[in-house]
Short mmCIF file of C-alpha atoms and ligand atoms in Angstrom, two decimals:
data_model
loop_
_atom_site.label_atom_id
_atom_site.label_comp_id
_atom_site.label_asym_id
_atom_site.label_seq_id
_atom_site.Cartn_x
_atom_site.Cartn_y
_atom_site.Cartn_z
CA MET A 1 21.70 5.35 2.87
CA THR A 2 20.38 5.34 -0.68
CA GLN A 3 20.24 8.60 -2.61
CA THR A 4 17.94 7.04 -5.19
CA ILE A 5 14.48 5.56 -4.96
CA PRO A 6 14.83 2.06 -6.48
CA GLY A 7 11.27 1.90 -7.79
CA LEU A 8 7.61 1.66 -6.89
CA HIS A 9 6.41 -0.01 -3.70
CA HIS A 10 2.66 -0.15 -4.42
CA VAL A 11 -0.15 1.55 -6.28
CA THR A 12 -3.53 2.08 -4.62
CA ALA A 13 -6.76 2.49 -6.57
CA ILE A 14 -10.49 2.73 -6.02
CA SER A 15 -12.87 0.08 -7.27
CA GLY A 16 -16.52 -0.84 -7.07
CA PRO A 17 -17.78 -3.99 -5.30
CA PRO A 18 -14.92 -6.24 -4.16
CA GLN A 19 -15.89 -9.63 -5.62
CA ALA A 20 -15.55 -8.46 -9.23
CA ASN A 21 -12.25 -6.81 -8.34
CA LEU A 22 -10.95 -10.00 -6.69
CA ASP A 23 -12.09 -12.19 -9.58
CA PHE A 24 -10.31 -10.02 -12.14
CA TYR A 25 -6.95 -9.68 -10.41
CA VAL A 26 -6.69 -13.25 -9.14
CA ARG A 27 -8.55 -15.31 -11.74
CA ASP A 28 -7.87 -13.28 -14.87
CA LEU A 29 -4.52 -11.60 -14.18
CA GLY A 30 -2.98 -14.33 -12.04
CA GLN A 31 -2.14 -12.10 -9.09
CA ARG A 32 -2.03 -13.40 -5.55
CA LEU A 33 -4.36 -11.96 -2.92
CA LEU A 34 -1.82 -10.92 -0.30
CA LYS A 35 -3.97 -9.24 2.29
CA ARG A 36 -7.63 -8.97 3.15
CA THR A 37 -7.93 -6.08 5.56
CA VAL A 38 -9.98 -2.91 5.98
CA ASN A 39 -9.44 0.69 5.00
CA PHE A 40 -7.80 1.99 8.19
CA ASP A 41 -9.67 5.29 7.77
CA ASP A 42 -13.02 3.60 7.00
CA PRO A 43 -13.14 0.10 8.54
CA GLY A 44 -16.52 -0.74 6.95
CA THR A 45 -14.69 -0.99 3.60
CA TYR A 46 -12.15 -3.60 2.58
CA HIS A 47 -8.57 -2.86 1.66
CA LEU A 48 -7.42 -5.65 -0.69
CA TYR A 49 -3.76 -6.14 -1.63
CA TYR A 50 -2.58 -8.10 -4.68
CA GLY A 51 0.94 -8.94 -5.73
CA ASP A 52 3.32 -11.64 -6.81
CA ARG A 53 4.04 -14.99 -5.08
CA ASP A 54 6.68 -13.39 -2.84
CA ALA A 55 4.57 -10.36 -1.89
CA ALA A 56 7.47 -8.27 -3.15
CA PRO A 57 7.40 -4.46 -3.13
CA GLY A 58 7.11 -3.32 -6.75
CA SER A 59 4.36 -5.83 -7.50
CA ILE A 60 1.68 -4.62 -5.11
CA LEU A 61 -1.61 -3.21 -6.34
CA THR A 62 -4.16 -2.36 -3.64
CA PHE A 63 -7.81 -1.36 -3.77
CA PHE A 64 -10.44 0.35 -1.69
CA PRO A 65 -13.52 -1.42 -3.09
CA PHE A 66 -16.45 0.84 -2.25
CA MET A 67 -19.86 -0.80 -2.72
CA ASP A 68 -21.34 2.48 -3.96
CA ALA A 69 -18.38 4.15 -5.71
CA GLY A 70 -19.45 6.25 -8.68
CA PRO A 71 -17.47 5.75 -11.87
CA GLY A 72 -14.35 7.90 -12.09
CA ARG A 73 -12.24 8.78 -15.08
CA ALA A 74 -8.54 9.50 -15.41
CA GLY A 75 -7.54 13.00 -16.39
CA PRO A 76 -4.82 15.60 -15.92
CA GLY A 77 -3.53 15.64 -12.34
CA MET A 78 -4.06 11.91 -11.82
CA ALA A 79 -2.12 8.69 -12.17
CA SER A 80 -3.83 7.20 -15.21
CA ALA A 81 -2.44 3.68 -15.71
CA VAL A 82 -0.46 0.94 -14.07
CA ALA A 83 1.60 -1.50 -16.13
CA TYR A 84 2.80 -5.01 -15.31
CA ALA A 85 5.99 -6.41 -16.84
CA VAL A 86 5.36 -9.63 -18.76
CA ALA A 87 7.87 -12.03 -20.27
CA ASP A 88 5.75 -13.31 -23.17
CA LEU A 89 3.07 -10.96 -24.44
CA ASP A 90 1.86 -13.35 -27.15
CA ALA A 91 1.14 -16.03 -24.57
CA ARG A 92 -0.72 -13.52 -22.42
CA MET A 93 -2.81 -12.31 -25.38
CA GLU A 94 -3.73 -15.90 -26.23
CA GLN A 95 -4.77 -16.57 -22.65
CA LEU A 96 -6.88 -13.41 -22.53
CA ALA A 97 -8.56 -14.38 -25.80
CA THR A 98 -9.28 -17.85 -24.38
CA ASP A 99 -10.77 -16.25 -21.28
CA ALA A 100 -12.83 -13.86 -23.49
CA ILE A 101 -11.23 -10.78 -21.94
CA ASP A 102 -11.00 -7.82 -24.27
CA PHE A 103 -7.85 -5.74 -24.61
CA GLU A 104 -6.48 -2.86 -26.69
CA GLY A 105 -3.40 -3.46 -28.81
CA PRO A 106 -0.80 -4.77 -29.19
CA TRP A 107 0.95 -1.45 -29.61
CA THR A 108 4.61 -0.46 -29.45
CA ARG A 109 5.64 2.32 -27.13
CA MET A 110 9.17 3.43 -26.37
CA GLY A 111 10.29 0.35 -28.31
CA GLU A 112 8.30 -2.05 -26.12
CA ARG A 113 5.21 -4.06 -27.05
CA GLY A 114 2.19 -3.85 -24.82
CA ILE A 115 -1.56 -4.17 -24.46
CA ALA A 116 -4.09 -2.40 -22.26
CA LEU A 117 -7.04 -3.84 -20.38
CA LYS A 118 -9.78 -2.21 -18.38
CA ASP A 119 -10.48 -3.83 -15.04
CA PRO A 120 -14.18 -4.39 -14.15
CA HIS A 121 -14.45 -0.85 -12.77
CA GLY A 122 -12.54 0.94 -15.50
CA LEU A 123 -8.93 1.09 -14.28
CA ARG A 124 -6.45 0.96 -17.16
CA VAL A 125 -4.05 -1.94 -16.62
CA GLU A 126 -1.26 -2.43 -19.15
CA LEU A 127 0.92 -5.46 -19.81
CA VAL A 128 4.31 -4.52 -21.25
CA GLU A 129 6.93 -6.86 -22.66
CA GLY A 130 9.97 -4.93 -21.57
CA GLY A 131 12.72 -7.45 -21.06
CA LEU A 132 11.98 -7.40 -17.33
CA GLY A 133 10.27 -10.78 -17.40
CA ASP A 134 7.22 -11.54 -15.26
CA ASP A 135 8.51 -9.39 -12.49
CA GLY A 136 6.04 -7.08 -10.81
CA PHE A 137 5.15 -3.72 -12.23
CA HIS A 138 6.72 -2.23 -15.32
CA SER A 139 5.65 1.34 -14.62
CA VAL A 140 3.03 3.80 -13.60
CA THR A 141 1.77 6.62 -15.83
CA LEU A 142 0.98 10.08 -14.47
CA TRP A 143 -1.19 12.36 -16.61
CA LEU A 144 -0.24 15.98 -15.98
CA LYS A 145 -1.04 19.47 -17.20
CA ASP A 146 2.54 20.62 -16.73
CA VAL A 147 5.33 18.09 -16.29
CA GLU A 148 8.05 20.41 -14.97
CA PRO A 149 7.23 20.42 -11.23
CA THR A 150 6.85 16.63 -11.15
CA THR A 151 10.03 16.23 -13.22
CA ARG A 152 11.95 18.15 -10.56
CA ILE A 153 10.55 15.94 -7.80
CA LEU A 154 11.36 12.73 -9.69
CA GLU A 155 14.89 13.98 -10.32
CA ALA A 156 15.26 14.79 -6.62
CA MET A 157 14.22 11.18 -5.96
CA GLY A 158 17.01 9.92 -8.22
CA TYR A 159 15.03 9.35 -11.41
CA GLU A 160 16.69 10.00 -14.78
CA ARG A 161 15.13 11.06 -18.10
CA LEU A 162 15.03 8.19 -20.57
CA GLY A 163 13.21 9.53 -23.60
CA VAL A 164 10.19 11.25 -25.12
CA GLU A 165 7.62 9.95 -27.56
CA GLU A 166 4.65 11.66 -29.14
CA VAL A 167 1.63 9.83 -30.52
CA ALA A 168 -1.75 10.85 -31.95
CA THR A 169 -4.58 10.11 -29.53
CA ALA A 170 -7.28 8.00 -31.14
CA GLY A 171 -10.41 9.84 -32.19
CA THR A 172 -9.53 13.23 -30.74
CA GLY A 173 -7.20 14.71 -33.34
CA GLY A 174 -4.93 15.51 -30.39
CA HIS A 175 -1.48 14.38 -29.44
CA GLU A 176 -0.13 12.74 -26.36
CA ARG A 177 3.46 13.29 -25.31
CA ARG A 178 5.06 10.69 -23.07
CA ARG A 179 8.24 11.38 -21.12
CA ARG A 180 9.90 8.36 -19.57
CA PHE A 181 11.89 8.37 -16.34
CA ARG A 182 13.73 5.51 -14.73
CA SER A 183 15.28 5.12 -11.31
CA GLY A 184 19.03 5.75 -11.36
CA ALA A 185 19.42 2.54 -9.33
CA PRO A 186 16.69 0.49 -10.98
CA GLU A 187 15.35 -2.66 -9.43
CA ARG A 188 11.83 -3.75 -10.34
CA ALA A 189 9.02 -1.29 -11.11
CA SER A 190 11.61 1.37 -11.87
CA VAL A 191 9.82 3.32 -14.64
CA VAL A 192 7.56 6.37 -14.30
CA ASP A 193 5.98 7.88 -17.42
CA LEU A 194 4.63 11.41 -17.47
CA ILE A 195 2.10 12.18 -20.18
CA THR A 196 0.54 15.39 -21.35
CA SER A 197 -2.20 15.67 -23.92
CA ASP A 198 -3.54 18.54 -25.98
CA ALA A 199 -6.93 16.82 -26.20
CA PRO A 200 -9.32 18.41 -23.71
CA SER A 201 -10.15 16.16 -20.78
CA ILE A 202 -11.27 16.42 -17.19
CA GLY A 203 -10.60 13.71 -14.66
CA ARG A 204 -12.88 12.69 -11.83
CA PRO A 205 -11.94 10.53 -8.84
CA GLY A 206 -14.07 7.42 -8.37
CA ALA A 207 -14.12 3.74 -9.22
CA GLY A 208 -11.43 2.83 -11.71
CA THR A 209 -9.05 5.61 -10.74
CA ILE A 210 -5.72 5.53 -8.95
CA HIS A 211 -5.71 7.06 -5.48
CA HIS A 212 -1.96 7.28 -4.92
CA VAL A 213 1.42 6.00 -6.02
CA ALA A 214 3.88 4.67 -3.43
CA PHE A 215 7.65 4.54 -3.90
CA ARG A 216 10.05 2.29 -2.01
CA ALA A 217 12.26 3.05 0.93
CA PRO A 218 14.24 -0.13 1.66
CA THR A 219 14.68 0.86 5.33
CA PRO A 220 13.04 3.24 7.86
CA GLU A 221 16.32 5.20 7.85
CA ASP A 222 16.00 5.72 4.10
CA GLN A 223 12.45 6.92 4.61
CA ALA A 224 13.53 9.41 7.29
CA ALA A 225 16.22 10.74 4.95
CA TRP A 226 13.69 11.15 2.13
CA ARG A 227 11.34 12.97 4.46
CA GLU A 228 14.10 15.47 5.22
CA ARG A 229 15.21 15.90 1.61
CA LEU A 230 11.68 16.34 0.27
CA THR A 231 10.78 18.80 3.01
CA ALA A 232 13.98 20.71 2.18
CA ILE A 233 12.82 21.20 -1.44
CA GLY A 234 9.55 22.70 -0.23
CA LEU A 235 7.14 19.75 -0.15
CA GLU A 236 4.71 19.26 2.69
CA VAL A 237 5.35 15.72 3.87
CA THR A 238 3.20 13.97 6.51
CA PRO A 239 4.71 12.42 9.62
CA VAL A 240 5.38 8.68 9.47
CA ILE A 241 2.09 6.73 9.57
CA ASP A 242 1.96 3.07 10.64
CA ARG A 243 0.18 1.11 7.92
CA GLN A 244 0.75 -2.25 9.64
CA TYR A 245 2.61 -3.80 6.67
CA PHE A 246 4.86 -0.76 6.04
CA ASP A 247 5.40 2.73 7.36
CA ALA A 248 4.18 5.51 5.11
CA ILE A 249 4.80 9.19 4.47
CA TYR A 250 2.69 11.11 1.96
CA PHE A 251 3.02 14.31 -0.03
CA ARG A 252 0.99 15.84 -2.82
CA THR A 253 3.00 16.86 -5.87
CA PRO A 254 2.38 20.25 -7.49
CA GLY A 255 0.93 18.23 -10.39
CA SER A 256 -1.65 17.15 -7.78
CA VAL A 257 -0.86 13.41 -7.76
CA LEU A 258 -0.60 11.96 -4.24
CA PHE A 259 2.80 10.31 -3.67
CA GLU A 260 3.76 8.05 -0.79
CA ILE A 261 7.08 6.61 0.31
CA ALA A 262 6.62 3.21 1.97
CA THR A 263 9.16 1.05 3.77
CA ASP A 264 9.88 -2.53 2.72
CA PRO A 265 9.65 -3.80 6.32
CA PRO A 266 7.83 -5.29 8.08
CA GLY A 267 5.99 -6.77 5.06
CA PHE A 268 2.85 -8.85 4.69
CA ALA A 269 3.88 -11.84 6.81
CA VAL A 270 3.89 -9.67 9.95
CA ASP A 271 0.40 -10.82 11.01
CA GLU A 272 -0.18 -14.12 9.18
CA ASP A 273 1.79 -17.04 7.82
CA ALA A 274 3.57 -16.29 4.51
CA ASP A 275 2.01 -19.41 2.94
CA HIS A 276 -1.52 -18.33 3.83
CA LEU A 277 -1.54 -14.62 2.99
CA GLY A 278 -4.94 -13.20 2.15
CA GLU A 279 -6.99 -16.14 3.39
CA ALA A 280 -8.36 -14.54 6.55
CA LEU A 281 -9.59 -11.06 7.38
CA LYS A 282 -6.76 -9.28 9.19
CA LEU A 283 -7.48 -6.22 11.31
CA PRO A 284 -5.03 -3.75 12.82
CA PRO A 285 -4.96 -3.77 16.66
CA GLN A 286 -7.25 -0.73 16.96
CA TYR A 287 -10.10 -2.54 15.15
CA GLU A 288 -9.68 -6.03 16.57
CA PRO A 289 -12.14 -5.33 19.43
CA HIS A 290 -14.78 -4.49 16.76
CA ARG A 291 -14.17 -7.58 14.61
CA ALA A 292 -17.69 -9.06 14.93
CA GLN A 293 -19.34 -5.81 13.90
CA ILE A 294 -16.89 -5.23 11.03
CA GLU A 295 -17.40 -8.76 9.71
CA ARG A 296 -21.15 -8.18 9.69
CA ILE A 297 -20.75 -5.05 7.55
CA LEU A 298 -18.20 -6.34 5.02
CA PRO A 299 -19.57 -8.24 2.02
CA GLU A 300 -18.64 -11.90 1.76
CA LEU A 301 -15.70 -12.66 -0.55
CA LYS A 302 -14.91 -15.90 -2.37
CA LEU A 303 -11.36 -16.48 -3.56
CA PRO A 304 -11.55 -17.53 -7.23
CA ARG A 305 -9.37 -20.09 -8.95
CA GLN A 306 -6.64 -18.70 -11.20
CA SER A 307 -7.00 -19.10 -14.94
CA GLY A 308 -4.03 -20.40 -16.97
CA ALA A 309 -2.42 -16.96 -16.83
CA ALA A 310 0.16 -16.22 -14.20
CA ALA A 311 1.72 -12.80 -13.75
ZN1 ZN B 1 -0.30 3.52 -0.02
#
């Protein structure tokens, strides 16, 4: 039984119409569409999963693409950025320039070079050259008013403090303080950054914002142990929920970010061939009888070709 969360499992965000979302993550960022399914709580909306070739936990970014989502903005109490690890930032910048995709940077943060992009609906996506190679996520950033309660939860999950960095925030005269945490048993996607800012800002959920951050439990037994431990430190944790490709438990942190702990098994090949992930609309058993109606409601999606970039 592990006493330490090894890293992130997935990050789930909200976007606008799905075709632009699909084009950006597959064509421009070189991600693989791993699953084309519906929001289990709202089956008239897609749930799209992207990740690496192997559909590995720690590389998985998922979206609820609402046709009519209003624009959101990141602010205190929300996860504000997701970062991919890249082996060669210069090559990636060249490819983005070739593809006429704008980015901010390069900057250096915590000794690592990176750039930031906005996806078509405003989500901040960073590429960080961190010595991890092209290997899933580098990190997720949580923007908080007060970092202490979330620090205690991360430490209970086996995360260790790595360092602090303070930078001026462009155009505001304010400062942003970044505290870095890393899993004590790091695999991929092992970094969580907590930022606070003295520049006034108010977040709003909507397109381009992160809905929740999911951490990994390698086995269902690990997940059960985490549920007990987190409940014991006073968090309200949901029962285990079957999400078809993993089992999930959720809890809201006092910093107000929604956390999930998701199991590695059964994975994305549970309902379609591993070589053909994402090609067909997959529905969980409870919606299969309504397939014809659901297919009528969902907008048509065309899988784009990948550009020269590969994440
Ligand atoms: Zn999730």
